[in-house]
Amino acid sequence: MEYSENLRIGFKNITVHKLRSLLTTLGIIFGVASVISMLSIGEGAKRDALEQIELLGTNNIRVNAVTLTGEKAKEAEQKYSNGLSYEDALLFKENLPNVNGVSPIRFVDAPIMLLNKESTGRVVGIDHIYDDITDFRPKIGRFVSELDVEESKRVCVIGSEVRKELFGFRDPIGRTIKIGDDKFTVIGVMETKSMKEGKASVIKLRNINKDIYVPITTAMRRFRDDDRPIFVDEIAVQVASADRVIPSADVIRRTLKRTHFDVQDYEIIIPAELLAQSQRTQRVFNIVMGSIAAISLLVGGIGIMNIMLASVTERTKEIGTRRALGATERDILGQFLNETVLISSVGGIMGVLLGVVMAKGINVFAGWETVISAISVVVAFGISALVGIVFGIYPAKKAAQMDPIAALRFE
């Protein structure tokens, strides 16, 4: 019997029992859809995490100030630890080997005005090396220079969203804006960075498109905190190579432990470690979701086997007639195996379509980033075909091994 004839007979049997065939494929449909949606969520979370880590820099280390309360605050006061400071940044510059740059960062709570317009941006005091550390550069104009920092100049570089709020489509370079009670000259506009606030965020990031950068020395002098005059909110450190990040972080940890008198009023964030942690979490998620998808496919496979065994019993006379007319065991085996593969393949195609719809729905309604890759589609469809083969072998063998005489006598 030719292969095309086997396919024709198999397709005819499926179309004769449309509802039964559809119900049989439901397990395959939902299993494949689960695989597609799971892989799309995993890929989306991976891409989202990578984008977030890239904003921090894989070769970077961030030291953040921590606000202490209660007993911990009293302990810090007793040990004369005043929190993260500009002096800590200077220590890093002097003592850390294999470091490309160190930038202290201070956030300033001050209104930003242009005539009667007020911006929702945030003023950030930084060092001249900050754009190199973060790989975040001006689109027009220039960044804060070393001379600007040394002389505490009243200049600023604004984010792309701040430009839209205050200047619209006008050129802001050389214009003056008011920050607090002081006037600052705009010397540059930063490039636009894509900021995503997905459900699977690795770390909470501020919208840097709303930042207004001023020299760190200007921020400390013009917006002075009398209680903590040299306090900074963050220190960004760029290490020369990725393999030196962990050793450099250990040096930073020992240095701060000594200078802060063993008070934990800071936290050290290593983007590379965050990425590794995110990937470990994602692997666990993939295993759990993969197990759920595997159960659905297992149920679908059992359903296919069940319906094919029933089909073999229903078509016993047909099998006997074909054997009497010269069909071999191999022909009968191929005929029923083709039917199971057709059922599972149709279920696989429908499952792929449902999986794509589910992934898009998750993105729209849940706000999770999803990415549908060609590999996930191929893997899901391949699994569905494999399920058809594995669970179709036993019914096909049972049909092929029937005694033709007994089959012809069957009522």
Short mmCIF file of C-alpha atoms in Angstrom, two decimals:
data_model
loop_
_atom_site.label_atom_id
_atom_site.label_comp_id
_atom_site.label_asym_id
_atom_site.label_seq_id
_atom_site.Cartn_x
_atom_site.Cartn_y
_atom_site.Cartn_z
CA MET A 1 0.00 0.00 0.00
CA GLU A 2 1.44 3.39 -0.97
CA TYR A 3 2.16 6.03 1.67
CA SER A 4 -0.18 8.53 -0.02
CA GLU A 5 -3.01 5.98 0.16
CA ASN A 6 -2.36 5.52 3.89
CA LEU A 7 -2.56 9.29 4.38
CA ARG A 8 -5.81 9.50 2.38
CA ILE A 9 -7.45 6.74 4.42
CA GLY A 10 -6.24 8.26 7.69
CA PHE A 11 -7.50 11.73 6.77
CA LYS A 12 -10.87 10.30 5.68
CA ASN A 13 -11.32 8.49 9.00
CA ILE A 14 -10.53 11.69 10.93
CA THR A 15 -13.03 13.77 8.93
CA VAL A 16 -15.76 11.12 9.32
CA HIS A 17 -15.54 11.50 13.13
CA LYS A 18 -14.91 15.24 13.38
CA LEU A 19 -16.12 15.82 16.96
CA ARG A 20 -14.38 12.73 18.29
CA SER A 21 -11.13 13.75 16.59
CA LEU A 22 -11.38 17.31 17.95
CA LEU A 23 -11.97 16.10 21.51
CA THR A 24 -9.06 13.69 21.13
CA THR A 25 -6.70 16.51 20.17
CA LEU A 26 -7.66 18.83 23.06
CA GLY A 27 -4.90 17.50 25.30
CA ILE A 28 -2.34 18.04 22.53
CA ILE A 29 -3.72 21.52 21.77
CA PHE A 30 -3.47 22.72 25.37
CA GLY A 31 -0.13 21.01 25.91
CA VAL A 32 1.45 22.63 22.86
CA ALA A 33 -0.14 26.00 23.73
CA SER A 34 1.36 25.71 27.22
CA VAL A 35 4.82 25.03 25.77
CA ILE A 36 4.59 28.03 23.40
CA SER A 37 3.33 30.44 26.06
CA MET A 38 5.82 29.16 28.66
CA LEU A 39 8.80 29.56 26.35
CA SER A 40 7.59 32.99 25.21
CA ILE A 41 7.28 34.19 28.83
CA GLY A 42 10.72 32.77 29.65
CA GLU A 43 12.33 34.39 26.62
CA GLY A 44 10.59 37.68 27.35
CA ALA A 45 11.74 37.65 30.98
CA LYS A 46 15.28 36.84 29.87
CA ARG A 47 15.33 39.73 27.40
CA ASP A 48 13.78 42.09 29.97
CA ALA A 49 16.41 41.11 32.55
CA LEU A 50 19.24 41.58 30.06
CA GLU A 51 17.97 45.05 29.13
CA GLN A 52 17.77 46.06 32.78
CA ILE A 53 21.27 44.74 33.52
CA GLU A 54 22.66 46.53 30.47
CA LEU A 55 21.32 49.81 31.87
CA LEU A 56 23.36 49.21 35.03
CA GLY A 57 26.34 47.78 33.12
CA THR A 58 27.58 44.19 33.43
CA ASN A 59 31.06 45.41 34.42
CA ASN A 60 29.66 47.83 37.00
CA ILE A 61 29.14 47.77 40.73
CA ARG A 62 26.55 49.97 42.43
CA VAL A 63 26.84 50.94 46.10
CA ASN A 64 23.52 52.32 47.40
CA ALA A 65 22.90 54.19 50.62
CA VAL A 66 20.48 52.51 53.04
CA THR A 67 18.34 54.51 55.44
CA LEU A 68 18.46 52.93 58.90
CA THR A 69 15.68 53.12 61.46
CA GLY A 70 15.15 52.13 65.08
CA GLU A 71 17.96 50.32 66.87
CA LYS A 72 20.13 50.19 63.76
CA ALA A 73 19.97 53.98 63.40
CA LYS A 74 21.00 54.38 67.07
CA GLU A 75 23.89 51.96 66.56
CA ALA A 76 25.09 53.93 63.52
CA GLU A 77 24.94 57.17 65.52
CA GLN A 78 26.90 55.64 68.38
CA LYS A 79 29.58 54.39 65.99
CA TYR A 80 29.74 57.76 64.15
CA SER A 81 28.81 56.32 60.78
CA ASN A 82 27.22 59.07 58.67
CA GLY A 83 26.22 56.84 55.76
CA LEU A 84 27.56 56.69 52.24
CA SER A 85 29.66 59.76 51.46
CA TYR A 86 31.67 61.57 48.82
CA GLU A 87 34.81 60.53 50.73
CA ASP A 88 33.93 56.87 50.13
CA ALA A 89 33.97 57.56 46.38
CA LEU A 90 37.38 59.22 46.69
CA LEU A 91 38.66 56.17 48.60
CA PHE A 92 37.48 53.88 45.82
CA LYS A 93 39.26 56.02 43.22
CA GLU A 94 42.52 55.86 45.17
CA ASN A 95 42.53 52.27 46.39
CA LEU A 96 40.65 50.13 43.89
CA PRO A 97 42.80 48.41 41.24
CA ASN A 98 41.47 47.58 37.76
CA VAL A 99 38.81 50.30 37.89
CA ASN A 100 37.97 52.52 34.91
CA GLY A 101 35.92 55.08 36.78
CA VAL A 102 34.05 55.97 39.97
CA SER A 103 31.11 58.38 40.08
CA PRO A 104 29.32 59.48 43.27
CA ILE A 105 25.61 60.17 42.72
CA ARG A 106 23.36 62.46 44.74
CA PHE A 107 19.65 62.99 44.18
CA VAL A 108 18.36 66.51 44.74
CA ASP A 109 14.78 67.28 45.71
CA ALA A 110 14.22 70.64 44.03
CA PRO A 111 11.63 72.08 41.62
CA ILE A 112 12.65 72.46 37.95
CA MET A 113 11.09 75.42 36.18
CA LEU A 114 11.19 77.14 32.80
CA LEU A 115 9.11 80.31 33.03
CA ASN A 116 5.68 78.97 34.11
CA LYS A 117 6.39 75.33 33.12
CA GLU A 118 7.40 72.79 35.75
CA SER A 119 9.14 69.51 34.98
CA THR A 120 8.53 66.19 36.73
CA GLY A 121 12.21 65.36 36.30
CA ARG A 122 14.71 64.61 39.04
CA VAL A 123 17.99 66.43 39.62
CA VAL A 124 20.99 64.08 39.88
CA GLY A 125 24.47 65.18 40.90
CA ILE A 126 27.14 63.15 39.09
CA ASP A 127 30.83 63.12 38.24
CA HIS A 128 32.20 63.79 34.74
CA ILE A 129 32.90 60.07 34.23
CA TYR A 130 29.25 59.03 34.75
CA ASP A 131 28.38 58.87 31.03
CA ASP A 132 31.28 56.46 30.39
CA ILE A 133 30.36 54.25 33.35
CA THR A 134 26.73 53.91 32.28
CA ASP A 135 27.31 54.11 28.52
CA PHE A 136 24.56 56.73 28.49
CA ARG A 137 25.58 59.69 26.37
CA PRO A 138 24.25 63.03 25.10
CA LYS A 139 22.38 63.03 21.81
CA ILE A 140 23.04 66.73 21.31
CA GLY A 141 25.42 69.07 23.09
CA ARG A 142 27.93 67.68 25.60
CA PHE A 143 28.08 66.02 29.01
CA VAL A 144 29.35 67.47 32.27
CA SER A 145 33.14 67.96 32.04
CA GLU A 146 35.90 67.58 34.62
CA LEU A 147 36.27 71.38 34.71
CA ASP A 148 32.53 71.74 35.41
CA VAL A 149 32.98 69.48 38.43
CA GLU A 150 36.16 71.18 39.68
CA GLU A 151 34.60 74.67 39.48
CA SER A 152 31.10 73.61 40.61
CA LYS A 153 29.54 75.24 37.55
CA ARG A 154 25.81 75.78 37.22
CA VAL A 155 25.35 73.69 34.07
CA CYS A 156 23.01 70.76 33.43
CA VAL A 157 22.33 67.98 30.96
CA ILE A 158 18.65 67.12 30.62
CA GLY A 159 16.89 63.85 29.77
CA SER A 160 14.81 63.44 26.61
CA GLU A 161 11.49 63.54 28.48
CA VAL A 162 12.51 66.67 30.40
CA ARG A 163 13.28 68.33 27.07
CA LYS A 164 9.77 67.51 25.80
CA GLU A 165 8.17 68.85 28.99
CA LEU A 166 10.05 72.15 29.04
CA PHE A 167 11.14 72.91 25.48
CA GLY A 168 8.96 70.82 23.19
CA PHE A 169 10.64 70.82 19.76
CA ARG A 170 12.82 73.86 20.46
CA ASP A 171 16.60 73.66 20.80
CA PRO A 172 17.40 73.79 24.56
CA ILE A 173 21.19 74.15 24.24
CA GLY A 174 22.34 77.40 25.85
CA ARG A 175 18.92 78.07 27.40
CA THR A 176 18.53 78.64 31.13
CA ILE A 177 16.28 76.70 33.50
CA LYS A 178 15.66 77.25 37.19
CA ILE A 179 16.49 74.49 39.67
CA GLY A 180 15.44 75.50 43.14
CA ASP A 181 16.53 79.14 43.51
CA ASP A 182 19.47 78.88 41.07
CA LYS A 183 19.67 79.22 37.31
CA PHE A 184 21.40 76.51 35.30
CA THR A 185 22.51 76.56 31.65
CA VAL A 186 21.52 73.55 29.53
CA ILE A 187 24.64 72.17 27.82
CA GLY A 188 23.28 68.86 26.48
CA VAL A 189 20.33 66.52 25.97
CA MET A 190 20.74 62.80 26.69
CA GLU A 191 19.79 60.07 24.25
CA THR A 192 16.51 58.25 24.83
CA LYS A 193 16.72 54.97 26.72
CA SER A 194 13.95 52.38 26.53
CA MET A 195 12.60 51.87 30.05
CA LYS A 196 10.34 48.87 30.72
CA GLU A 197 8.52 48.24 33.95
CA GLY A 198 7.64 44.57 33.45
CA LYS A 199 6.27 42.21 36.07
CA ALA A 200 9.55 40.27 36.08
CA SER A 201 11.80 43.21 36.91
CA VAL A 202 15.18 42.15 38.27
CA ILE A 203 15.73 45.50 39.96
CA LYS A 204 13.71 48.66 40.30
CA LEU A 205 15.16 51.31 38.00
CA ARG A 206 14.24 54.97 37.83
CA ASN A 207 13.26 56.51 34.52
CA ILE A 208 16.60 57.99 33.49
CA ASN A 209 14.93 59.88 30.64
CA LYS A 210 13.60 62.21 33.35
CA ASP A 211 17.00 62.86 34.93
CA ILE A 212 18.66 66.27 34.97
CA TYR A 213 22.40 65.90 35.51
CA VAL A 214 24.45 68.56 37.32
CA PRO A 215 28.06 68.38 38.61
CA ILE A 216 28.21 66.50 41.94
CA THR A 217 30.12 69.37 43.56
CA THR A 218 27.41 71.82 42.48
CA ALA A 219 24.72 69.55 43.93
CA MET A 220 26.50 69.38 47.30
CA ARG A 221 27.16 73.14 47.49
CA ARG A 222 24.01 74.62 45.99
CA PHE A 223 21.64 72.13 47.62
CA ARG A 224 23.51 71.66 50.87
CA ASP A 225 22.32 69.28 53.60
CA ASP A 226 23.73 70.79 56.80
CA ASP A 227 23.30 67.52 58.71
CA ARG A 228 25.13 65.45 56.07
CA PRO A 229 27.02 67.82 53.75
CA ILE A 230 28.98 65.11 51.87
CA PHE A 231 26.29 62.43 51.84
CA VAL A 232 25.64 60.67 48.50
CA ASP A 233 22.84 58.30 47.51
CA GLU A 234 24.87 56.01 45.26
CA ILE A 235 28.38 55.34 44.04
CA ALA A 236 28.78 53.81 40.56
CA VAL A 237 32.00 51.89 39.94
CA GLN A 238 33.09 50.56 36.54
CA VAL A 239 35.55 47.66 36.65
CA ALA A 240 38.03 47.12 33.80
CA SER A 241 36.92 43.55 33.03
CA ALA A 242 34.04 41.22 33.98
CA ASP A 243 36.33 38.73 35.76
CA ARG A 244 37.44 41.49 38.17
CA VAL A 245 33.93 42.47 39.27
CA ILE A 246 33.64 40.01 42.19
CA PRO A 247 37.17 40.69 43.57
CA SER A 248 36.58 44.45 43.30
CA ALA A 249 33.24 44.09 45.10
CA ASP A 250 35.06 42.25 47.92
CA VAL A 251 37.55 45.11 48.22
CA ILE A 252 34.67 47.64 48.32
CA ARG A 253 32.92 45.57 51.00
CA ARG A 254 36.03 45.42 53.21
CA THR A 255 36.72 49.12 52.72
CA LEU A 256 33.20 50.19 53.69
CA LYS A 257 33.14 47.81 56.63
CA ARG A 258 36.21 49.53 57.99
CA THR A 259 35.22 53.15 57.23
CA HIS A 260 31.60 52.69 58.39
CA PHE A 261 32.67 50.92 61.60
CA ASP A 262 30.83 47.72 60.72
CA VAL A 263 27.49 49.53 60.24
CA GLN A 264 25.39 48.20 57.32
CA ASP A 265 24.12 51.57 56.06
CA TYR A 266 24.84 50.62 52.46
CA GLU A 267 24.16 47.81 50.01
CA ILE A 268 26.35 46.55 47.18
CA ILE A 269 24.59 45.62 43.95
CA ILE A 270 26.45 43.57 41.34
CA PRO A 271 24.47 43.45 38.05
CA ALA A 272 26.26 40.29 36.90
CA GLU A 273 25.11 38.46 40.06
CA LEU A 274 21.58 39.80 39.60
CA LEU A 275 21.57 38.39 36.07
CA ALA A 276 22.79 34.98 37.28
CA GLN A 277 20.13 34.96 40.01
CA SER A 278 17.45 35.91 37.50
CA GLN A 279 18.53 33.10 35.19
CA ARG A 280 18.40 30.57 38.06
CA THR A 281 14.89 31.72 38.96
CA GLN A 282 13.88 31.51 35.31
CA ARG A 283 15.17 27.94 35.04
CA VAL A 284 13.00 26.91 38.00
CA PHE A 285 10.03 28.64 36.38
CA ASN A 286 10.70 26.83 33.08
CA ILE A 287 10.90 23.46 34.85
CA VAL A 288 7.58 24.02 36.65
CA MET A 289 5.81 25.26 33.52
CA GLY A 290 7.42 22.53 31.44
CA SER A 291 6.09 19.91 33.86
CA ILE A 292 2.56 21.32 33.51
CA ALA A 293 2.87 21.26 29.72
CA ALA A 294 4.25 17.70 29.85
CA ILE A 295 1.24 16.53 31.89
CA SER A 296 -1.12 18.09 29.33
CA LEU A 297 0.71 16.34 26.50
CA LEU A 298 0.69 13.06 28.45
CA VAL A 299 -3.07 13.33 28.91
CA GLY A 300 -3.41 14.14 25.20
CA GLY A 301 -1.30 11.12 24.29
CA ILE A 302 -3.39 8.81 26.46
CA GLY A 303 -6.51 10.21 24.81
CA ILE A 304 -5.09 9.46 21.36
CA MET A 305 -4.18 5.91 22.40
CA ASN A 306 -7.64 5.36 23.87
CA ILE A 307 -9.50 6.54 20.79
CA MET A 308 -7.22 4.62 18.43
CA LEU A 309 -7.78 1.38 20.38
CA ALA A 310 -11.52 1.96 20.06
CA SER A 311 -11.04 2.69 16.35
CA VAL A 312 -9.13 -0.58 15.88
CA THR A 313 -12.00 -2.50 17.49
CA GLU A 314 -14.59 -0.69 15.33
CA ARG A 315 -12.65 -1.39 12.14
CA THR A 316 -11.76 -5.02 12.79
CA LYS A 317 -13.66 -6.22 9.67
CA GLU A 318 -11.99 -3.52 7.56
CA ILE A 319 -8.57 -4.71 8.79
CA GLY A 320 -9.48 -8.34 7.98
CA THR A 321 -10.67 -7.35 4.48
CA ARG A 322 -7.46 -5.41 3.75
CA ARG A 323 -5.33 -8.30 4.96
CA ALA A 324 -7.34 -10.74 2.78
CA LEU A 325 -6.77 -8.48 -0.24
CA GLY A 326 -2.99 -8.59 0.29
CA ALA A 327 -2.16 -5.82 2.77
CA THR A 328 0.84 -6.72 4.93
CA GLU A 329 1.27 -6.15 8.67
CA ARG A 330 3.53 -3.23 7.78
CA ASP A 331 0.75 -1.65 5.66
CA ILE A 332 -1.77 -1.88 8.51
CA LEU A 333 0.82 -0.59 11.00
CA GLY A 334 1.57 2.39 8.74
CA GLN A 335 -2.13 3.10 8.17
CA PHE A 336 -3.02 3.45 11.87
CA LEU A 337 0.25 5.12 12.79
CA ASN A 338 -0.38 7.73 10.09
CA GLU A 339 -3.79 8.44 11.60
CA THR A 340 -2.34 9.08 15.08
CA VAL A 341 0.39 11.32 13.66
CA LEU A 342 -2.22 13.24 11.63
CA ILE A 343 -4.38 13.75 14.73
CA SER A 344 -1.46 14.90 16.86
CA SER A 345 -0.08 17.12 14.06
CA VAL A 346 -3.44 18.85 13.58
CA GLY A 347 -3.59 19.29 17.35
CA GLY A 348 -0.03 20.65 17.25
CA ILE A 349 -0.93 23.27 14.60
CA MET A 350 -4.00 24.36 16.57
CA GLY A 351 -1.92 24.39 19.76
CA VAL A 352 0.72 26.63 18.15
CA LEU A 353 -1.97 29.10 17.08
CA LEU A 354 -3.55 29.06 20.55
CA GLY A 355 -0.11 29.44 22.16
CA VAL A 356 0.64 32.53 20.06
CA VAL A 357 -2.74 34.03 21.04
CA MET A 358 -2.09 33.21 24.73
CA ALA A 359 1.38 34.79 24.61
CA LYS A 360 -0.01 37.97 23.06
CA GLY A 361 -2.83 38.00 25.62
CA ILE A 362 -0.37 37.68 28.50
CA ASN A 363 1.60 40.60 27.08
CA VAL A 364 -1.49 42.81 26.66
CA PHE A 365 -3.50 41.99 29.80
CA ALA A 366 -0.82 40.97 32.33
CA GLY A 367 1.87 43.36 31.12
CA TRP A 368 4.54 40.64 30.91
CA GLU A 369 7.08 40.82 28.12
CA THR A 370 6.67 37.79 25.81
CA VAL A 371 8.85 36.79 22.88
CA ILE A 372 7.75 34.03 20.49
CA SER A 373 10.77 32.43 18.86
CA ALA A 374 10.87 30.10 15.86
CA ILE A 375 12.67 27.52 18.01
CA SER A 376 9.79 27.36 20.51
CA VAL A 377 7.29 26.78 17.66
CA VAL A 378 9.43 24.03 16.11
CA VAL A 379 10.02 22.35 19.50
CA ALA A 380 6.32 22.44 20.44
CA PHE A 381 5.17 21.09 17.07
CA GLY A 382 7.89 18.42 17.10
CA ILE A 383 6.78 17.25 20.54
CA SER A 384 3.18 16.96 19.38
CA ALA A 385 4.23 14.79 16.42
CA LEU A 386 6.41 12.67 18.71
CA VAL A 387 3.48 12.14 21.09
CA GLY A 388 1.42 10.88 18.15
CA ILE A 389 4.10 8.35 17.23
CA VAL A 390 4.78 7.14 20.79
CA PHE A 391 1.13 6.72 21.78
CA GLY A 392 0.06 5.42 18.37
CA ILE A 393 2.52 2.53 18.15
CA TYR A 394 0.62 0.18 20.47
CA PRO A 395 -2.84 0.52 18.77
CA ALA A 396 -1.16 0.28 15.35
CA LYS A 397 0.74 -2.89 16.33
CA LYS A 398 -2.44 -4.40 17.76
CA ALA A 399 -4.23 -3.75 14.47
CA ALA A 400 -1.33 -5.12 12.39
CA GLN A 401 -1.04 -8.34 14.41
CA MET A 402 -4.73 -9.30 14.05
CA ASP A 403 -5.49 -12.70 12.58
CA PRO A 404 -7.16 -11.98 9.18
CA ILE A 405 -9.59 -14.96 9.49
CA ALA A 406 -10.70 -13.97 13.00
CA ALA A 407 -11.04 -10.33 11.86
CA LEU A 408 -13.30 -11.33 8.96
CA ARG A 409 -15.55 -13.35 11.32
CA PHE A 410 -15.78 -10.42 13.82
CA GLU A 411 -19.31 -9.04 14.36
#
